[in-house]
XYZ file of C-alpha atoms in Angstrom:
449
model
C 58.201 -21.257 -86.468
C 58.464 -24.508 -87.795
C 55.651 -25.805 -90.369
C 53.286 -28.593 -89.032
C 52.296 -30.068 -92.115
C 48.763 -32.191 -91.309
C 48.536 -33.448 -95.272
C 46.756 -35.964 -96.729
C 48.574 -39.139 -96.511
C 49.621 -38.817 -100.095
C 49.049 -35.252 -101.499
C 49.657 -36.075 -105.232
C 46.697 -38.503 -104.978
C 44.025 -37.639 -107.421
C 40.164 -37.482 -107.774
C 39.012 -38.531 -111.060
C 36.385 -37.243 -113.463
C 35.443 -34.081 -115.083
C 32.851 -31.320 -113.928
C 32.293 -34.169 -111.238
C 31.015 -33.080 -107.864
C 34.065 -34.080 -105.202
C 34.551 -34.044 -101.865
C 37.867 -34.276 -99.795
C 39.458 -34.210 -96.462
C 42.756 -34.177 -95.009
C 41.571 -34.640 -91.733
C 38.661 -37.005 -90.965
C 35.442 -35.043 -89.849
C 36.427 -31.895 -91.433
C 33.355 -31.869 -93.731
C 30.257 -30.626 -91.817
C 27.545 -33.426 -92.410
C 24.198 -32.526 -93.860
C 24.991 -28.674 -93.618
C 27.228 -26.648 -95.950
C 27.665 -23.677 -93.308
C 26.844 -25.040 -89.718
C 27.040 -22.415 -87.112
C 30.353 -24.085 -86.036
C 32.602 -25.907 -88.434
C 34.249 -28.925 -87.167
C 37.599 -28.129 -85.635
C 37.505 -24.407 -85.406
C 37.474 -24.065 -89.079
C 36.241 -21.356 -91.342
C 33.657 -21.784 -93.692
C 34.352 -20.309 -97.187
C 32.501 -20.449 -100.550
C 34.215 -20.102 -103.739
C 31.672 -19.347 -106.536
C 33.168 -19.903 -110.135
C 29.503 -18.556 -111.819
C 26.520 -16.443 -110.275
C 25.047 -18.073 -107.576
C 21.885 -17.726 -110.076
C 23.398 -19.629 -112.622
C 21.558 -22.400 -114.263
C 22.046 -25.444 -112.321
C 24.057 -27.749 -115.117
C 26.254 -24.276 -115.568
C 26.417 -23.536 -111.868
C 30.214 -24.047 -110.192
C 30.933 -23.450 -106.894
C 32.975 -24.904 -104.101
C 32.749 -24.799 -100.282
C 35.672 -24.920 -98.439
C 36.995 -25.537 -94.505
C 40.065 -23.586 -93.758
C 42.127 -22.389 -90.860
C 41.702 -18.422 -91.701
C 39.610 -17.002 -94.287
C 41.031 -15.704 -97.502
C 40.095 -12.206 -96.772
C 42.630 -11.720 -93.685
C 45.451 -9.845 -95.841
C 46.304 -6.357 -95.760
C 45.147 -4.220 -98.958
C 46.279 -4.671 -102.303
C 49.220 -2.370 -104.005
C 50.048 -2.108 -107.270
C 53.496 -3.870 -107.975
C 56.246 -1.326 -109.043
C 57.018 -3.449 -111.936
C 56.738 -1.527 -115.267
C 58.192 -4.461 -117.427
C 55.375 -6.612 -116.003
C 52.642 -4.502 -117.108
C 53.877 -4.219 -120.681
C 54.352 -8.124 -120.938
C 50.836 -8.551 -119.788
C 48.534 -5.898 -120.912
C 45.796 -6.381 -123.551
C 44.867 -2.557 -123.710
C 43.294 -2.207 -127.270
C 45.749 0.187 -128.330
C 48.737 -1.644 -127.370
C 47.763 -4.969 -129.650
C 48.798 -4.891 -133.186
C 46.166 -6.421 -135.365
C 47.528 -7.736 -138.545
C 46.378 -10.082 -140.967
C 50.076 -11.707 -141.658
C 50.540 -14.956 -141.021
C 53.151 -14.990 -138.125
C 55.544 -17.511 -136.724
C 57.982 -17.668 -133.870
C 61.242 -19.212 -133.383
C 61.194 -21.277 -129.728
C 61.126 -18.850 -126.943
C 63.906 -18.789 -124.529
C 63.870 -20.179 -121.173
C 64.344 -17.973 -118.321
C 66.364 -19.198 -115.326
C 66.042 -15.923 -113.490
C 62.664 -15.541 -112.490
C 59.639 -17.159 -111.173
C 56.203 -18.087 -112.010
C 54.524 -14.667 -111.630
C 57.583 -12.854 -113.555
C 58.042 -15.168 -116.282
C 54.563 -14.759 -117.624
C 54.460 -13.259 -121.196
C 51.107 -11.893 -123.517
C 51.571 -12.917 -126.980
C 48.236 -12.405 -128.260
C 44.965 -11.351 -126.746
C 41.431 -10.061 -127.554
C 38.518 -8.824 -125.275
C 38.544 -7.139 -122.220
C 38.501 -9.009 -118.451
C 36.707 -6.193 -116.950
C 33.746 -7.660 -119.019
C 34.742 -11.033 -119.194
C 34.828 -11.322 -122.787
C 37.775 -12.930 -124.734
C 41.268 -14.326 -124.272
C 44.919 -14.097 -123.361
C 47.418 -15.936 -124.982
C 50.964 -16.266 -123.079
C 54.151 -18.329 -122.814
C 55.722 -18.744 -119.857
C 59.483 -19.371 -118.738
C 60.663 -19.646 -115.306
C 63.830 -21.057 -113.631
C 63.133 -20.131 -109.573
C 60.718 -21.357 -107.125
C 57.736 -19.148 -105.757
C 58.717 -18.582 -102.240
C 55.868 -17.834 -99.656
C 53.900 -16.326 -101.901
C 50.382 -17.263 -103.849
C 49.127 -16.191 -106.992
C 45.919 -15.781 -108.438
C 44.176 -14.330 -111.726
C 40.959 -12.515 -111.293
C 41.018 -12.372 -115.290
C 39.995 -16.084 -116.099
C 40.820 -19.630 -116.236
C 44.556 -20.533 -117.230
C 44.801 -23.508 -119.102
C 48.312 -24.274 -118.965
C 50.333 -26.373 -121.400
C 53.796 -27.322 -120.720
C 56.503 -27.835 -122.983
C 59.538 -27.960 -121.060
C 59.948 -28.776 -117.516
C 57.847 -30.328 -114.289
C 55.498 -27.935 -112.440
C 54.752 -28.678 -108.613
C 51.732 -26.571 -108.346
C 50.383 -26.162 -104.674
C 46.669 -24.818 -105.179
C 44.395 -23.962 -101.878
C 42.284 -27.168 -103.104
C 45.445 -29.813 -103.071
C 48.549 -30.465 -105.295
C 49.261 -31.121 -108.662
C 52.286 -32.269 -110.502
C 52.391 -31.500 -114.324
C 54.411 -32.269 -117.140
C 54.794 -31.961 -120.728
C 52.148 -33.868 -122.375
C 49.737 -32.933 -119.841
C 47.838 -29.893 -119.138
C 46.105 -28.326 -116.362
C 43.394 -25.889 -115.680
C 43.518 -23.308 -113.182
C 40.043 -21.691 -112.426
C 39.687 -17.729 -111.934
C 40.423 -16.912 -108.229
C 41.739 -19.922 -106.950
C 45.241 -19.527 -105.119
C 48.639 -21.574 -106.097
C 52.034 -21.252 -105.852
C 54.489 -22.909 -108.443
C 57.656 -24.810 -107.837
C 60.211 -26.424 -109.954
C 61.645 -29.947 -108.839
C 63.511 -30.405 -111.819
C 64.892 -26.953 -113.220
C 63.888 -24.547 -115.751
C 60.133 -24.504 -117.419
C 58.603 -23.447 -120.155
C 55.479 -23.496 -122.160
C 51.621 -22.112 -123.187
C 48.570 -20.649 -121.399
C 45.498 -19.838 -122.886
C 43.642 -17.849 -120.378
C 39.582 -17.427 -121.201
C 38.189 -14.323 -119.641
C 34.166 -15.841 -120.225
C 32.954 -19.008 -119.200
C 34.754 -22.223 -118.140
C 36.206 -24.901 -120.071
C 34.166 -28.189 -120.921
C 34.603 -30.928 -122.804
C 32.930 -30.435 -126.261
C 29.804 -32.057 -127.385
C 30.164 -35.183 -128.859
C 26.864 -35.506 -131.389
C 26.862 -38.291 -133.880
C 30.202 -39.481 -132.381
C 28.368 -40.641 -129.496
C 29.036 -41.140 -125.958
C 33.339 -42.206 -126.110
C 36.208 -41.248 -127.633
C 37.957 -37.875 -127.664
C 39.079 -37.018 -123.766
C 36.681 -39.036 -121.659
C 35.365 -37.887 -118.460
C 37.248 -40.799 -116.366
C 40.820 -39.453 -117.129
C 40.538 -36.067 -115.839
C 41.891 -35.717 -112.416
C 41.485 -33.412 -109.464
C 43.944 -32.870 -106.324
C 42.384 -34.086 -102.530
C 42.571 -32.012 -99.661
C 46.416 -31.299 -98.516
C 47.027 -28.358 -96.513
C 49.617 -26.698 -94.631
C 49.406 -25.707 -90.523
C 51.343 -22.600 -90.081
C 51.122 -20.128 -87.076
C 52.190 -16.237 -87.921
C 54.014 -16.885 -91.262
C 54.217 -14.010 -93.706
C 53.132 -14.607 -97.422
C 52.988 -12.068 -100.333
C 49.794 -12.407 -102.556
C 49.707 -11.505 -105.779
C 46.870 -10.979 -107.792
C 46.516 -10.670 -111.715
C 43.540 -8.171 -112.297
C 42.837 -6.812 -115.198
C 46.051 -7.856 -116.611
C 48.221 -5.542 -114.245
C 49.962 -7.156 -111.200
C 48.885 -6.169 -107.765
C 50.365 -7.642 -104.341
C 49.231 -7.688 -100.355
C 50.770 -9.269 -97.488
C 48.787 -11.445 -94.808
C 50.343 -13.229 -91.608
C 49.149 -16.542 -92.590
C 49.447 -19.540 -95.206
C 46.947 -19.475 -98.322
C 47.169 -22.954 -98.288
C 45.142 -23.864 -95.185
C 42.296 -25.868 -96.696
C 41.523 -28.887 -94.843
C 38.447 -29.825 -96.559
C 36.368 -28.908 -99.494
C 33.668 -30.036 -101.498
C 32.021 -28.963 -104.904
C 32.536 -28.599 -108.478
C 34.769 -25.913 -108.639
C 38.404 -27.127 -108.531
C 41.804 -27.327 -110.463
C 41.906 -30.229 -112.777
C 44.728 -32.113 -114.702
C 44.696 -34.600 -117.789
C 47.234 -36.695 -119.870
C 46.919 -35.801 -123.208
C 48.422 -39.469 -124.178
C 44.844 -40.441 -123.121
C 43.039 -38.988 -125.795
C 41.178 -41.376 -127.982
C 41.530 -40.088 -131.720
C 39.078 -40.802 -134.418
C 38.976 -39.986 -138.056
C 38.388 -41.086 -141.433
C 38.573 -44.584 -142.487
C 36.869 -44.152 -146.303
C 38.165 -40.655 -147.651
C 38.829 -36.916 -147.212
C 40.180 -35.089 -144.298
C 37.756 -34.315 -141.453
C 37.820 -30.656 -139.834
C 40.023 -30.460 -137.060
C 37.280 -30.195 -134.398
C 37.390 -33.912 -134.175
C 40.942 -33.483 -132.020
C 39.096 -30.901 -129.641
C 40.175 -31.639 -125.995
C 38.150 -28.416 -124.332
C 36.192 -25.913 -125.365
C 34.858 -22.493 -123.891
C 31.826 -21.961 -125.515
C 30.507 -18.112 -126.276
C 27.379 -16.864 -126.398
C 26.798 -18.063 -129.885
C 26.060 -21.919 -130.082
C 28.876 -24.133 -131.417
C 31.399 -20.835 -131.476
C 33.822 -20.655 -128.926
C 35.854 -18.217 -126.999
C 38.717 -20.900 -127.240
C 38.876 -24.364 -128.292
C 42.022 -26.469 -127.272
C 42.894 -28.710 -130.242
C 45.870 -31.316 -130.267
C 47.294 -33.407 -132.926
C 48.741 -36.511 -131.509
C 50.221 -39.516 -133.052
C 47.502 -41.354 -135.061
C 46.829 -43.487 -137.962
C 45.848 -42.130 -141.585
C 44.439 -44.253 -143.500
C 41.971 -42.325 -146.302
C 42.023 -43.042 -149.762
C 42.185 -41.224 -152.517
C 42.756 -38.113 -149.984
C 45.507 -35.147 -149.625
C 45.903 -36.511 -146.055
C 47.456 -33.154 -144.302
C 45.268 -30.206 -143.386
C 44.194 -28.688 -146.594
C 44.475 -24.966 -147.516
C 42.072 -23.032 -146.101
C 41.104 -19.272 -144.443
C 39.114 -19.538 -141.301
C 36.922 -17.176 -139.497
C 38.368 -18.343 -136.308
C 41.922 -17.050 -135.485
C 44.241 -20.217 -134.885
C 47.615 -19.980 -132.491
C 49.611 -23.323 -132.531
C 52.363 -24.416 -130.600
C 54.726 -27.566 -130.444
C 55.192 -29.752 -127.248
C 57.209 -32.099 -129.064
C 59.160 -33.728 -132.541
C 57.465 -32.505 -136.030
C 54.489 -31.366 -137.428
C 53.385 -32.785 -140.351
C 51.714 -30.463 -142.383
C 55.135 -28.455 -141.635
C 58.238 -30.025 -143.019
C 60.420 -26.959 -143.468
C 62.372 -27.391 -140.272
C 60.455 -23.556 -139.203
C 58.121 -24.868 -137.050
C 59.962 -25.964 -133.820
C 59.282 -27.297 -130.345
C 58.462 -24.307 -127.882
C 58.160 -22.069 -130.840
C 54.637 -21.041 -132.230
C 52.484 -19.941 -135.019
C 49.443 -17.228 -135.687
C 47.205 -17.217 -138.641
C 44.249 -14.548 -137.717
C 41.076 -14.480 -138.778
C 40.648 -15.453 -142.462
C 44.367 -15.195 -143.137
C 45.089 -17.945 -145.683
C 47.227 -20.865 -144.525
C 47.874 -24.539 -144.987
C 50.935 -26.887 -146.032
C 54.155 -25.339 -146.835
C 55.540 -25.936 -150.373
C 57.527 -29.556 -149.148
C 54.595 -30.839 -147.315
C 52.197 -30.069 -150.208
C 54.576 -31.984 -152.749
C 55.080 -34.784 -150.676
C 51.930 -35.337 -149.411
C 50.552 -35.066 -153.369
C 52.819 -37.990 -154.574
C 53.012 -40.125 -151.410
C 52.089 -44.039 -151.716
C 48.329 -43.977 -150.105
C 48.884 -46.998 -147.660
C 48.272 -46.555 -144.023
C 50.582 -44.190 -142.116
C 51.312 -43.571 -138.824
C 51.988 -39.970 -138.304
C 53.274 -37.760 -135.875
C 55.463 -40.409 -133.654
C 57.153 -38.583 -130.965
C 55.168 -35.436 -131.778
C 52.482 -33.077 -129.941
C 51.128 -30.156 -131.632
C 48.151 -28.497 -130.418
C 46.123 -25.012 -131.334
C 44.163 -22.501 -129.550
C 41.557 -21.735 -131.682
C 39.390 -18.392 -130.901
C 36.347 -16.969 -132.820
C 37.968 -13.971 -131.717
C 40.656 -11.824 -133.964
C 43.721 -11.619 -131.887
C 45.964 -8.587 -131.369
C 49.836 -9.184 -130.995
C 51.415 -7.606 -128.001
C 54.303 -5.485 -127.968
C 56.611 -8.185 -126.730
C 55.507 -10.994 -128.799
C 55.816 -8.891 -131.857
C 59.176 -7.136 -131.116
C 60.384 -7.322 -127.418
C 61.276 -11.160 -127.783
C 62.878 -10.955 -131.168
C 61.436 -14.141 -132.179
C 58.959 -13.277 -135.127
C 60.614 -15.045 -138.359
C 60.142 -12.483 -140.595
C 60.339 -14.721 -143.888
C 57.630 -16.938 -143.146
C 55.195 -16.553 -145.594
C 58.136 -16.660 -148.235
C 59.566 -19.468 -147.078
C 56.411 -21.609 -146.551
C 54.083 -20.515 -149.295
C 56.351 -18.371 -152.075
C 57.777 -21.927 -153.398
C 54.501 -23.438 -154.416
C 54.541 -24.059 -158.367
C 52.203 -23.738 -160.917
C 50.569 -27.415 -161.749
C 47.550 -26.116 -163.613
C 46.834 -27.344 -167.246
C 44.143 -25.729 -169.155
C 42.538 -27.964 -171.407
C 40.962 -24.951 -173.357
C 44.424 -22.858 -173.726
C 45.599 -23.658 -177.385
C 49.237 -25.153 -177.729
């Protein structure tokens, strides 16, 4: 049957605000007044609650959304494991299949793949923890060249933070549509169903999936009430639905890092109205308000945190999402790139565009990545060190046309078989090329000539 769409007049319109309570209806009067679950919802809709936290979570942490839809989400056939062995190999975070190694790792740019859609273009690079215990995270690359058809996908494992590097994603979610371009990010919370189409051809990018908690804005402390990512710049979709009668869809579920599928005879995208604070959202990284030192010394990179997913230990994150955007450096008497360091946190870096100022040797390219695991020593390569040590310290704009980012985690992460071997992108001489050329400059004043 032909599809009749009673969408919002502008389905790509957005509501603004982070962690705000939103309400939106594609048909006037579809939201009940005064009740969440009336005996009969308007227009013959079904009431359904989507809970992102336990019912009894503290009020300031509680995440839930009420949706009013044509057919409940429960109306589908049984799920069955997909008979795609390669998918499980690419996605698993089973401990015995991950390689926990202290070596610094760097990957050449990952390939585009025009043969697969979003669901089958997900590749786990590294991970830690256990989705069944809601602990840890997974770091993925995606590469796809085909639209999803009459299909939907959701992850029961955790929240997806999507960082596009190439191409445009048209993401149709249950709660509305999001267009996502490079230099923007999107978070799709656990359980929300969506499909991805590609209006401008093949896509590629990065994902950080957190198995515990949710992404939130970092505390600002002495910074005050403004700067970094401001709440007003986050955008959530408006209600926009499809009205299809007797239309078969395939529903994919990522469940404990395995893929399951079920059939249903109606569209998953039939939410006519919703209200709550559990929804997908996007953010333009160009709106990040950078702060830094205006006297001396190099501040911690935590000043570049866009979003954080806190662990149970205060001040420590399951994942921090940190960016290194174009910015001015003005500090006096200071080595301006990041210092050499060993971090209890694990650092996975990616590059969306341009060059990263702490790596000048040419080995860190857009669509590539690096991993400096817990306590693995790293820092500027030899070229960056020599350049920064001898540079004239005048005000300098760095990062023009560039956007690097970091997924930083308190977990020691293991590298997947795909990430370490199958993808064939690991640079075997990363360490040797970056730090072996460092020269001895020490002059011992106590040493006799």
